[in-house]
mmCIF file of C-alpha atoms in Angstrom:
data_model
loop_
_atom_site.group_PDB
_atom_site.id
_atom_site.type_symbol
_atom_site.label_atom_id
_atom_site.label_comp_id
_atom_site.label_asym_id
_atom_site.label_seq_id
_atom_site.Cartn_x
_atom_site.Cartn_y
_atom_site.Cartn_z
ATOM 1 C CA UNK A 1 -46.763 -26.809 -13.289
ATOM 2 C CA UNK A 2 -44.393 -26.206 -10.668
ATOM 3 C CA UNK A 3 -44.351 -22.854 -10.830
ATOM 4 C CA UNK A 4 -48.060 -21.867 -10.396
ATOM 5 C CA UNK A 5 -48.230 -21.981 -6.489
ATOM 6 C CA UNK A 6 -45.038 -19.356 -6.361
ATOM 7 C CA UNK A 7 -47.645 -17.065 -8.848
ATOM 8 C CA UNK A 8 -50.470 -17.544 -6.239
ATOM 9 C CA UNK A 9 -47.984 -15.962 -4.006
ATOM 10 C CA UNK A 10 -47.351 -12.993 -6.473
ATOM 11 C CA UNK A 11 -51.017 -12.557 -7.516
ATOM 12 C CA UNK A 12 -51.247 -9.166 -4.966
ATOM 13 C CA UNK A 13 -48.559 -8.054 -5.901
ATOM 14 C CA UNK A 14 -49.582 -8.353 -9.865
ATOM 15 C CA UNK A 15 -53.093 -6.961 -8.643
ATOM 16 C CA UNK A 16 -51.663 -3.439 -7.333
ATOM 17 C CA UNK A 17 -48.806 -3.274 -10.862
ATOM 18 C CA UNK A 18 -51.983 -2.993 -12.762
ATOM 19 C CA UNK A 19 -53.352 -0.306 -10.678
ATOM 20 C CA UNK A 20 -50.537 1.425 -10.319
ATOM 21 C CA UNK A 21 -50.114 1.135 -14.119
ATOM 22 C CA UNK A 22 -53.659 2.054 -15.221
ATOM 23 C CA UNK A 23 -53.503 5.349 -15.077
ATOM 24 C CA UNK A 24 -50.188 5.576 -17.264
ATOM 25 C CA UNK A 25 -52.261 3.771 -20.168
ATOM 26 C CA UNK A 26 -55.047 6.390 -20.765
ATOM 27 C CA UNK A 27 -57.889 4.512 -19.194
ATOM 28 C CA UNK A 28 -60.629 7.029 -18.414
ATOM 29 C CA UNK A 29 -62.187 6.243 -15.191
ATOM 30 C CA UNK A 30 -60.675 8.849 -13.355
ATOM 31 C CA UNK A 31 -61.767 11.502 -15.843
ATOM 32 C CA UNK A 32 -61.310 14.918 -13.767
ATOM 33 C CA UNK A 33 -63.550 17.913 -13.165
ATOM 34 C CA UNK A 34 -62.865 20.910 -14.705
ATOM 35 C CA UNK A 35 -62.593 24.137 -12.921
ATOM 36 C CA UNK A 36 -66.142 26.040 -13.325
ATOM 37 C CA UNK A 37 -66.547 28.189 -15.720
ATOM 38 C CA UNK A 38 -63.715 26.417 -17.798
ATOM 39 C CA UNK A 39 -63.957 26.946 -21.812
ATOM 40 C CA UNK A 40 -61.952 26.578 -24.060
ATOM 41 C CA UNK A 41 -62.999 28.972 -28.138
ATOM 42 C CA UNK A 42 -61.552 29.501 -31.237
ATOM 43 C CA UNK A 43 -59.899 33.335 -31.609
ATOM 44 C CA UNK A 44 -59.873 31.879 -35.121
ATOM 45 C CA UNK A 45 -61.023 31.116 -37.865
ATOM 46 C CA UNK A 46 -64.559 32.429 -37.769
ATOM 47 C CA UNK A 47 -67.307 30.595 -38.274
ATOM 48 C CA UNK A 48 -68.578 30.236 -41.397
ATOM 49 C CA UNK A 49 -64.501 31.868 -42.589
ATOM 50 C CA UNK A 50 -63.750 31.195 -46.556
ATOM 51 C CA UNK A 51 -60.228 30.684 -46.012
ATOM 52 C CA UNK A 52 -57.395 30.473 -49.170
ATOM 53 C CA UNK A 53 -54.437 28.330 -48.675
ATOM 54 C CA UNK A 54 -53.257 26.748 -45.121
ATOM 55 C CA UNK A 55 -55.494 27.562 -42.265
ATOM 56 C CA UNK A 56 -54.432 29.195 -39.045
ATOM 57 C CA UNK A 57 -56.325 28.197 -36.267
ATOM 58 C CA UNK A 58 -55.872 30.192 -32.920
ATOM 59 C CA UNK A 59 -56.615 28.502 -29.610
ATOM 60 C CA UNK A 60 -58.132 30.539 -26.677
ATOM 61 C CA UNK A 61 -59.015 29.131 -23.039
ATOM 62 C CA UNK A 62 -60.146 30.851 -20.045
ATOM 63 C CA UNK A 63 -60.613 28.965 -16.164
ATOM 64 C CA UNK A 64 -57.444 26.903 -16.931
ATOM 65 C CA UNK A 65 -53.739 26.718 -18.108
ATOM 66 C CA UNK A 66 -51.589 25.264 -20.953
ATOM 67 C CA UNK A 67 -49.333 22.450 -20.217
ATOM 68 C CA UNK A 68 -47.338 20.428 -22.093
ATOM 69 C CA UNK A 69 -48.867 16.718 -22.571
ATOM 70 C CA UNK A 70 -47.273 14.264 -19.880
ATOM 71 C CA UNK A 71 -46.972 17.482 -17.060
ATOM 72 C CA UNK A 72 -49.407 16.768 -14.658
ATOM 73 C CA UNK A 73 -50.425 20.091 -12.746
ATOM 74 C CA UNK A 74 -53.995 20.618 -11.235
ATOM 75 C CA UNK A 75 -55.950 22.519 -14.274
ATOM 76 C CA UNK A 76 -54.013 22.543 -16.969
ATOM 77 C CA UNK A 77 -54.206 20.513 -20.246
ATOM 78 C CA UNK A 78 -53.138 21.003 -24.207
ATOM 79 C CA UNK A 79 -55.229 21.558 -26.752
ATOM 80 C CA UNK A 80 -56.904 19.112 -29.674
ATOM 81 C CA UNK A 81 -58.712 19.586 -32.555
ATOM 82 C CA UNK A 82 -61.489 17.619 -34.304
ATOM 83 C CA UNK A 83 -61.106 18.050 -38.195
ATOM 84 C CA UNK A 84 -64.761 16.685 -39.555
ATOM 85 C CA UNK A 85 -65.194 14.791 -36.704
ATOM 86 C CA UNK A 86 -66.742 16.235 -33.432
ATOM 87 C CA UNK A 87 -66.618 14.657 -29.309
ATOM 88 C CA UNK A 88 -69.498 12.462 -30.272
ATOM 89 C CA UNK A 89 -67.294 10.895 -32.810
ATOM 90 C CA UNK A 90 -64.734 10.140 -29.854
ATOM 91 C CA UNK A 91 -64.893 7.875 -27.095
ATOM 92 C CA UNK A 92 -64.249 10.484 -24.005
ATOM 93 C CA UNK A 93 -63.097 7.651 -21.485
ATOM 94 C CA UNK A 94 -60.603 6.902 -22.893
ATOM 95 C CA UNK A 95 -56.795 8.088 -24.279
ATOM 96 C CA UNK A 96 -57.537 10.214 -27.964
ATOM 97 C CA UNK A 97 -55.863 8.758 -31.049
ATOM 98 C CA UNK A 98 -53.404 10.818 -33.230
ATOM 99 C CA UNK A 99 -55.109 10.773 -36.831
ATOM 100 C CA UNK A 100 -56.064 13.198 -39.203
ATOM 101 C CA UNK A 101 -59.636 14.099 -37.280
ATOM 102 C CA UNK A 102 -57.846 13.964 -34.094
ATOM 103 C CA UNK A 103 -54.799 16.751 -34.137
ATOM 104 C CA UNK A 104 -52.836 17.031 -30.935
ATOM 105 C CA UNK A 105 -51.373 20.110 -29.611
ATOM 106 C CA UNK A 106 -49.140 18.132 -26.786
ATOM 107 C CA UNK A 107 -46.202 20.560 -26.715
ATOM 108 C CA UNK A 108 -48.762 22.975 -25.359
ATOM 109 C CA UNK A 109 -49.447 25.215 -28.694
ATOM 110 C CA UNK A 110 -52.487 27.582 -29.071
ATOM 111 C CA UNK A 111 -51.928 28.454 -32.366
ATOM 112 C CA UNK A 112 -51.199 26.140 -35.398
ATOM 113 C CA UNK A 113 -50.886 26.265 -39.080
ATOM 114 C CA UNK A 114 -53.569 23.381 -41.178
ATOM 115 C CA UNK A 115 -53.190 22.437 -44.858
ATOM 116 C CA UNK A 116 -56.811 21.062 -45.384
ATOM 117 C CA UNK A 117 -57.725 19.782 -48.856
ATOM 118 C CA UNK A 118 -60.034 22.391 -50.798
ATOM 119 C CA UNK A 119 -63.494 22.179 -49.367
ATOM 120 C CA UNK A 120 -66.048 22.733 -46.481
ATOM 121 C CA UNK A 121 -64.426 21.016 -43.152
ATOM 122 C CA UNK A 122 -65.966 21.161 -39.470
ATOM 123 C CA UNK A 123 -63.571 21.934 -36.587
ATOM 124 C CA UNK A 124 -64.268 21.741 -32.838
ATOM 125 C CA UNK A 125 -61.776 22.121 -30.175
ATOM 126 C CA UNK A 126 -61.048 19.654 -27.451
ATOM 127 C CA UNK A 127 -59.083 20.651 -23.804
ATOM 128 C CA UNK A 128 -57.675 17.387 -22.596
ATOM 129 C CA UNK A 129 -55.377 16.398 -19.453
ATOM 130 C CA UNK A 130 -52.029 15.651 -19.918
ATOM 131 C CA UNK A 131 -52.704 12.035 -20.980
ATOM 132 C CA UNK A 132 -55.064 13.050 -23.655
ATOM 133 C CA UNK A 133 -58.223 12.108 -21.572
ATOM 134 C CA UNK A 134 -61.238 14.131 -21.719
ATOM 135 C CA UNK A 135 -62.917 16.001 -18.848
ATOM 136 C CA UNK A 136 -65.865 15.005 -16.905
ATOM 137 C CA UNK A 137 -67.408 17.235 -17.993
ATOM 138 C CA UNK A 138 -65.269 17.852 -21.479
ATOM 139 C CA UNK A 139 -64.081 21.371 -22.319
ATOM 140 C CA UNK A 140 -64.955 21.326 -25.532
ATOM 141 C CA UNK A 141 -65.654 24.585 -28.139
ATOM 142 C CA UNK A 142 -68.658 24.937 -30.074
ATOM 143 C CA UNK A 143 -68.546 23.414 -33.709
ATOM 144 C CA UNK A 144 -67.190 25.639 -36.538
ATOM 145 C CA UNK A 145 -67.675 25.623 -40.501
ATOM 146 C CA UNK A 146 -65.181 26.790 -42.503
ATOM 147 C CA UNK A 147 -64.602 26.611 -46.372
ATOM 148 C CA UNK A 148 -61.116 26.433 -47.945
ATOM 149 C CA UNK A 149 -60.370 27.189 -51.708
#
């Protein structure tokens, strides 16, 4: 009991940490703007593509640069991808999970090799910063089908 006037004392102190230390967490309230114009496409597959075997999926963006998750420069980001999921699946404010639905491209990658069970399977790609937040508003590509046998 002794102790809790000395943490009055240190309650600023605690206040600005957890400011300071938001950020680092992935909380979304500082979402950024993307440059006009920004969008982010698939060169491939196709939509609609009957693939055989592993899928290669090929990543293009234009208003913005690739940068390795973690590198914070103004307009860049790294590349996700939705498997049978799509953004209104995710919650945008906040840091994107690593699952299967959610693949991460962090090392700054726009192409990538996918073994996806047989079947028909919904991509959609997803530009993030470089703490896997979204942007406000989210680069995102259109929704593609694609069937693998």
């Amino acid at each position: 009991m002794e102790d809790i006037p000395m943490l009055k004392g240190m309650l600023p102190a605690i206040a600005v940490l957890g400011l300071a230390i938001t950020p680092a967490l992935g909380l979304a309230s500082d979402r950024p703007a993307p440059p006009e114009g920004a969008k982010v496409y698939f060169i491939s597959p196709s939509d609609g593509e009957t693939i055989e075997g592993s899928v290669t999926v090929r990543m293009g963006l234009r208003g913005m640069g690739v940068a390795p998750a973690g590198v914070e420069v103004d307009n860049t980001g790294h590349h996700h991808l939705l498997v049978n999921a799509t953004i209104d699946d995710i919650d945008l404010d906040a840091s994107l999970p690593f699952s299967d639905e959610t693949r991460h491209f962090g090392g700054g990658q726009t192409e990538a090799s996918l073994d996806l069970p047989a079947g028909t399977h919904t991509l959609q790609l997803l530009f993030m910063d470089y703490r896997h937040i979204s942007f406000d508003p989210p680069v995102a590509s259109d929704v593609i089908t694609i069937t693998v046998e």
